[in-house]
CSV table of C-alpha atoms in Angstrom, one decimal:
chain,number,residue,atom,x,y,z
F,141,UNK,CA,-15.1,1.1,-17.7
F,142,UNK,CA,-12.3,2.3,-19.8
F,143,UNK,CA,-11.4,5.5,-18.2
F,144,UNK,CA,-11.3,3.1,-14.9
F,145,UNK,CA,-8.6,1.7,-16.4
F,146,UNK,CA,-6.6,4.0,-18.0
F,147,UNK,CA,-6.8,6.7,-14.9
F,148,UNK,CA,-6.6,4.7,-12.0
F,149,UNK,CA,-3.8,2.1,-13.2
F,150,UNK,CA,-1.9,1.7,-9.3
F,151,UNK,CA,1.5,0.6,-9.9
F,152,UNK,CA,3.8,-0.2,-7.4
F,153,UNK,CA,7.7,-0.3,-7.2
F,154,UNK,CA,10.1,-2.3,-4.3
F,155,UNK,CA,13.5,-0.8,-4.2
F,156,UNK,CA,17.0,-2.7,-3.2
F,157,UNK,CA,16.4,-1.9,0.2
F,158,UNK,CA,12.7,-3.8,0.7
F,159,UNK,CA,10.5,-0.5,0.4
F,160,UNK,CA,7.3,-0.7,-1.5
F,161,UNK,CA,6.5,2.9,-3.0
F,162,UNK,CA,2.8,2.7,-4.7
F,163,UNK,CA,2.1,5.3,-7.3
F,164,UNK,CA,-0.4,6.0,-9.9
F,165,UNK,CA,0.3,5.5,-14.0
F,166,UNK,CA,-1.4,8.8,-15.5
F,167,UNK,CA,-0.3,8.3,-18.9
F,168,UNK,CA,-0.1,4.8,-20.8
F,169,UNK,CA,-1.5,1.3,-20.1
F,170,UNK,CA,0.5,-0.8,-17.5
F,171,UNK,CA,2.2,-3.4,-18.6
F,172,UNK,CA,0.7,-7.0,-17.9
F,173,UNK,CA,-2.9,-5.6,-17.8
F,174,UNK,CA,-5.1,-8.5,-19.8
F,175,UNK,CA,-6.8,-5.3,-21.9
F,176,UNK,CA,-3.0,-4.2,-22.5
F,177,UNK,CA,-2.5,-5.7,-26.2
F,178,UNK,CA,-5.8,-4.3,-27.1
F,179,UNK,CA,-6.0,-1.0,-26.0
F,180,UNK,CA,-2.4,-0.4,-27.9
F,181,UNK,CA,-3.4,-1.4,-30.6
F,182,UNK,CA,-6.4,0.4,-31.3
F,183,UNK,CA,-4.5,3.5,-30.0
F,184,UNK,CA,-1.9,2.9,-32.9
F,185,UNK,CA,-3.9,2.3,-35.6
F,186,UNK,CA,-4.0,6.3,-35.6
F,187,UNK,CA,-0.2,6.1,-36.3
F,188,UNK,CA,-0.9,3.3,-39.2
F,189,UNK,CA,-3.0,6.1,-40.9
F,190,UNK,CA,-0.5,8.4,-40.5
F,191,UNK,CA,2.4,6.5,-42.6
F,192,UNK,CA,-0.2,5.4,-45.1
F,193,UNK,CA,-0.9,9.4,-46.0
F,194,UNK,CA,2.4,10.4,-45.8
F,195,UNK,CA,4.8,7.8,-46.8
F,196,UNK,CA,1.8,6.5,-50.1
F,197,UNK,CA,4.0,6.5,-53.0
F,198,UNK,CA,6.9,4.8,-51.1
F,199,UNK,CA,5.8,2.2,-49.0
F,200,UNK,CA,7.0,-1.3,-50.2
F,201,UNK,CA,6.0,-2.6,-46.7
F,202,UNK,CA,4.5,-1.6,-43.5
F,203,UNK,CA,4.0,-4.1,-40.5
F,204,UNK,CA,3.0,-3.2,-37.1
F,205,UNK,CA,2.8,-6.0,-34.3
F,206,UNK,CA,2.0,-3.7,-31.4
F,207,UNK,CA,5.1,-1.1,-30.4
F,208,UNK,CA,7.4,-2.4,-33.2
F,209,UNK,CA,7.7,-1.4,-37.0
F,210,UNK,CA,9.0,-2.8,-40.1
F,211,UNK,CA,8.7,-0.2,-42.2
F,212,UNK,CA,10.1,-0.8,-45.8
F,213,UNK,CA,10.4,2.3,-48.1
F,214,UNK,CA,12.2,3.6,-51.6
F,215,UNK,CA,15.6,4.4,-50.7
F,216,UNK,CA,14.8,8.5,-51.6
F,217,UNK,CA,12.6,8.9,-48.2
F,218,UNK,CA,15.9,9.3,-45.7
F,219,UNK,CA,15.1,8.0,-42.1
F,220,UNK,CA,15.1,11.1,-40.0
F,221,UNK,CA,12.4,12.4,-42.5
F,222,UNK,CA,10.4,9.1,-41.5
F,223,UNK,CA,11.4,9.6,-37.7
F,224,UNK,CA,10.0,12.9,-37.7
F,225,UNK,CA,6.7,12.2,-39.0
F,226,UNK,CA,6.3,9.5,-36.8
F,227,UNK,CA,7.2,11.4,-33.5
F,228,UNK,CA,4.8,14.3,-35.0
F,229,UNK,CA,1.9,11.9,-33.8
F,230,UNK,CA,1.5,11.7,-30.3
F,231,UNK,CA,3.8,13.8,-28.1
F,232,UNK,CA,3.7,10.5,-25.8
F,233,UNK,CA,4.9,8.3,-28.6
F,234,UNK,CA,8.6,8.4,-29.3
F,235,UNK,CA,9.6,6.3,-32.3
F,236,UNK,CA,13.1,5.2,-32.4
F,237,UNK,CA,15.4,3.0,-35.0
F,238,UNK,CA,17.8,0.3,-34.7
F,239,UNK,CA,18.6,0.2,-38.4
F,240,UNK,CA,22.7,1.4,-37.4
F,241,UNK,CA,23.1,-2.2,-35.6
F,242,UNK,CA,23.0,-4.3,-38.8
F,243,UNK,CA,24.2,-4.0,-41.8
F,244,UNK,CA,22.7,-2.1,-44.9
F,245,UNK,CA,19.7,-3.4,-46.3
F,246,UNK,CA,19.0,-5.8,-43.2
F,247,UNK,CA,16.9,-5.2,-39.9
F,248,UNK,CA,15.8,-7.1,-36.9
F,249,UNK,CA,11.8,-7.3,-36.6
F,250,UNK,CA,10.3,-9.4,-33.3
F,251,UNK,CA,12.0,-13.1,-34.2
F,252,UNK,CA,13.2,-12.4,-37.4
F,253,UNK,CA,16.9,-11.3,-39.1
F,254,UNK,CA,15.7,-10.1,-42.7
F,255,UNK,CA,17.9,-8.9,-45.6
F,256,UNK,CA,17.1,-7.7,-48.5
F,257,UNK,CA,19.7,-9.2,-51.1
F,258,UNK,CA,19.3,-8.6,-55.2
F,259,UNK,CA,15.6,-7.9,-54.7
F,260,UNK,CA,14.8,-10.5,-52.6
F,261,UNK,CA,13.9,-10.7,-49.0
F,262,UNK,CA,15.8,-13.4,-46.8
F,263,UNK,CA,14.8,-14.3,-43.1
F,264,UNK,CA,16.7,-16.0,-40.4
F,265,UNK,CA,16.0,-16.6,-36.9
F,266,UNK,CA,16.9,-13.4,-34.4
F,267,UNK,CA,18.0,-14.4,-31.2
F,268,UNK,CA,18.5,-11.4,-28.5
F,269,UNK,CA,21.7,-11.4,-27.1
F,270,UNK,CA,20.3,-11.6,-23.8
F,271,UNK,CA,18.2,-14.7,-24.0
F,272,UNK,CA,19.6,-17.7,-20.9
F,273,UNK,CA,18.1,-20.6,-23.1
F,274,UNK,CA,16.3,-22.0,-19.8
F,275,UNK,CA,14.4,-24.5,-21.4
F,276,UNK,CA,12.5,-27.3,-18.8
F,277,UNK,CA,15.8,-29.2,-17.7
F,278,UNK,CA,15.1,-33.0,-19.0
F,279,UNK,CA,15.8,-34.1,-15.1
F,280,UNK,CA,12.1,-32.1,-14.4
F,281,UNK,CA,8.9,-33.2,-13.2
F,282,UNK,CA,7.6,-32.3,-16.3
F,283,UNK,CA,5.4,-34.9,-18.6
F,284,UNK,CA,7.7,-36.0,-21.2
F,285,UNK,CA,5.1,-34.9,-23.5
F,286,UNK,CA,5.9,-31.1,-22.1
F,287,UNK,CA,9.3,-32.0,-22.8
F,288,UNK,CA,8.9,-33.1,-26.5
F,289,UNK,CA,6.3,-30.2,-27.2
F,290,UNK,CA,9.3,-27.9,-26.3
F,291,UNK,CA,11.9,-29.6,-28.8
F,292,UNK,CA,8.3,-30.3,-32.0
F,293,UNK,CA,7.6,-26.3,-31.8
F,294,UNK,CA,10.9,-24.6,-31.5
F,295,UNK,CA,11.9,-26.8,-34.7
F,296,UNK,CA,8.5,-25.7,-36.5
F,297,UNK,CA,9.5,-22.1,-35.6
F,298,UNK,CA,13.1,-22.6,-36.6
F,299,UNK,CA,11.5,-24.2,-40.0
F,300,UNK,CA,9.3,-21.1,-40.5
F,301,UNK,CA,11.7,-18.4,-39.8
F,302,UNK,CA,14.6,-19.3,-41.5
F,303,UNK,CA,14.1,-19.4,-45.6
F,304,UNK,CA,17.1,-21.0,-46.3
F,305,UNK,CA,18.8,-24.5,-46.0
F,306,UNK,CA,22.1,-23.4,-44.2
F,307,UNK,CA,20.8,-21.0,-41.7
F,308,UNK,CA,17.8,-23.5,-41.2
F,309,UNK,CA,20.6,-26.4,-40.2
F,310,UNK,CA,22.4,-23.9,-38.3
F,311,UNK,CA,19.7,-22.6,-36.3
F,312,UNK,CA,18.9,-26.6,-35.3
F,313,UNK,CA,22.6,-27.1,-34.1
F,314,UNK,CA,22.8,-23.9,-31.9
F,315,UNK,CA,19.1,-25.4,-30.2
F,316,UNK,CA,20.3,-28.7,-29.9
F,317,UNK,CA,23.4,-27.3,-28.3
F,318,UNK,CA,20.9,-25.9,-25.8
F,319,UNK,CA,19.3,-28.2,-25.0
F,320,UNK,CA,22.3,-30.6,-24.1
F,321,UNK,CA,23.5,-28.0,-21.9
F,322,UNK,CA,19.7,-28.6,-20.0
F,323,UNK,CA,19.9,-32.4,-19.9
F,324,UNK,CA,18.2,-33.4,-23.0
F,325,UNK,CA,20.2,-36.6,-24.8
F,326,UNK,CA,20.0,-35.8,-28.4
């Protein structure tokens, strides 16, 4: 049933002017497909092994939610050494870095800022720069119980991703800002 899958994936494609083209993915799992999460991950447990044998001695950290990688090392491993094990892998797999767009000694990883500061770890809430904030206007159909489940579990995530005070309280104002701008009296 697998090899269904992963060999006759039919994709299809509608350009500007209306066309459909229809072609088939040969290589990879399309996007979207329920078994999708899965079949990556089992795939990159390979890679997992990989850093464990090589990087042994100097892996602080190593955390894997499906394609991205917090990989925290001693500072005497330099990151094209890391990069090129990596990409050694799979000739499919191409492992890339954003570590140039923050600062030393702080990364972006899925929802979180984290910096390392005196030997301690700090996290803060990431939010990508292209994110429109369109949370259920108040003025929807919606239950108001849909509407307060929105405002109870972006405050719990807000509360677990952010480790201090400050960024906690700004994170808050910045949501309740967004949420005026959708209606929401607060």
């Amino acid at each position: 049933l697998l090899s269904i899958i992963l060999f006759g994936q039919v994709v299809t494609f509608r350009f500007a002017d209306g066309r459909l083209c229809y072609f088939i993915q040969e290589v990879g799992v399309t996007t979207g497909m329920p078994c999708a999460t899965q079949l990556a991950n089992l795939f990159l447990v390979g890679l997992d092994m990989l850093c464990a044998a090589s990087f042994r001695c100097n892996i602080y950290g190593y955390k894997r939610y499906i394609d991205d990688i917090l990989f925290v090392v001693d500072v005497c491993v330099p990151l094209y050494e890391i990069l090129d094990v990596l990409n050694s892998w799979d000739n499919n797999i191409v492992v890339t870095h954003d570590s140039n767009e923050r600062p030393p000694c702080a990364v972006s990883f899925l929802d979180l800022n984290i910096d390392i500061c005196s030997g301690y770890l700090y996290d803060s809430t990431h939010r990508k720069p292209l994110c429109s904030y369109n949370y259920t206007p108040y003025d929807s159909a919606h239950a108001f119980a849909t509407k307060v489940a929105i405002v109870k579990t972006e405050l719990f995530r807000l509360l677990r991703t952010n480790c201090q005070q400050s960024a906690y309280t700004a994170q808050v104002q910045f949501f309740l800002e967004k949420l005026k701008l959708r209606g929401y009296d607060l």
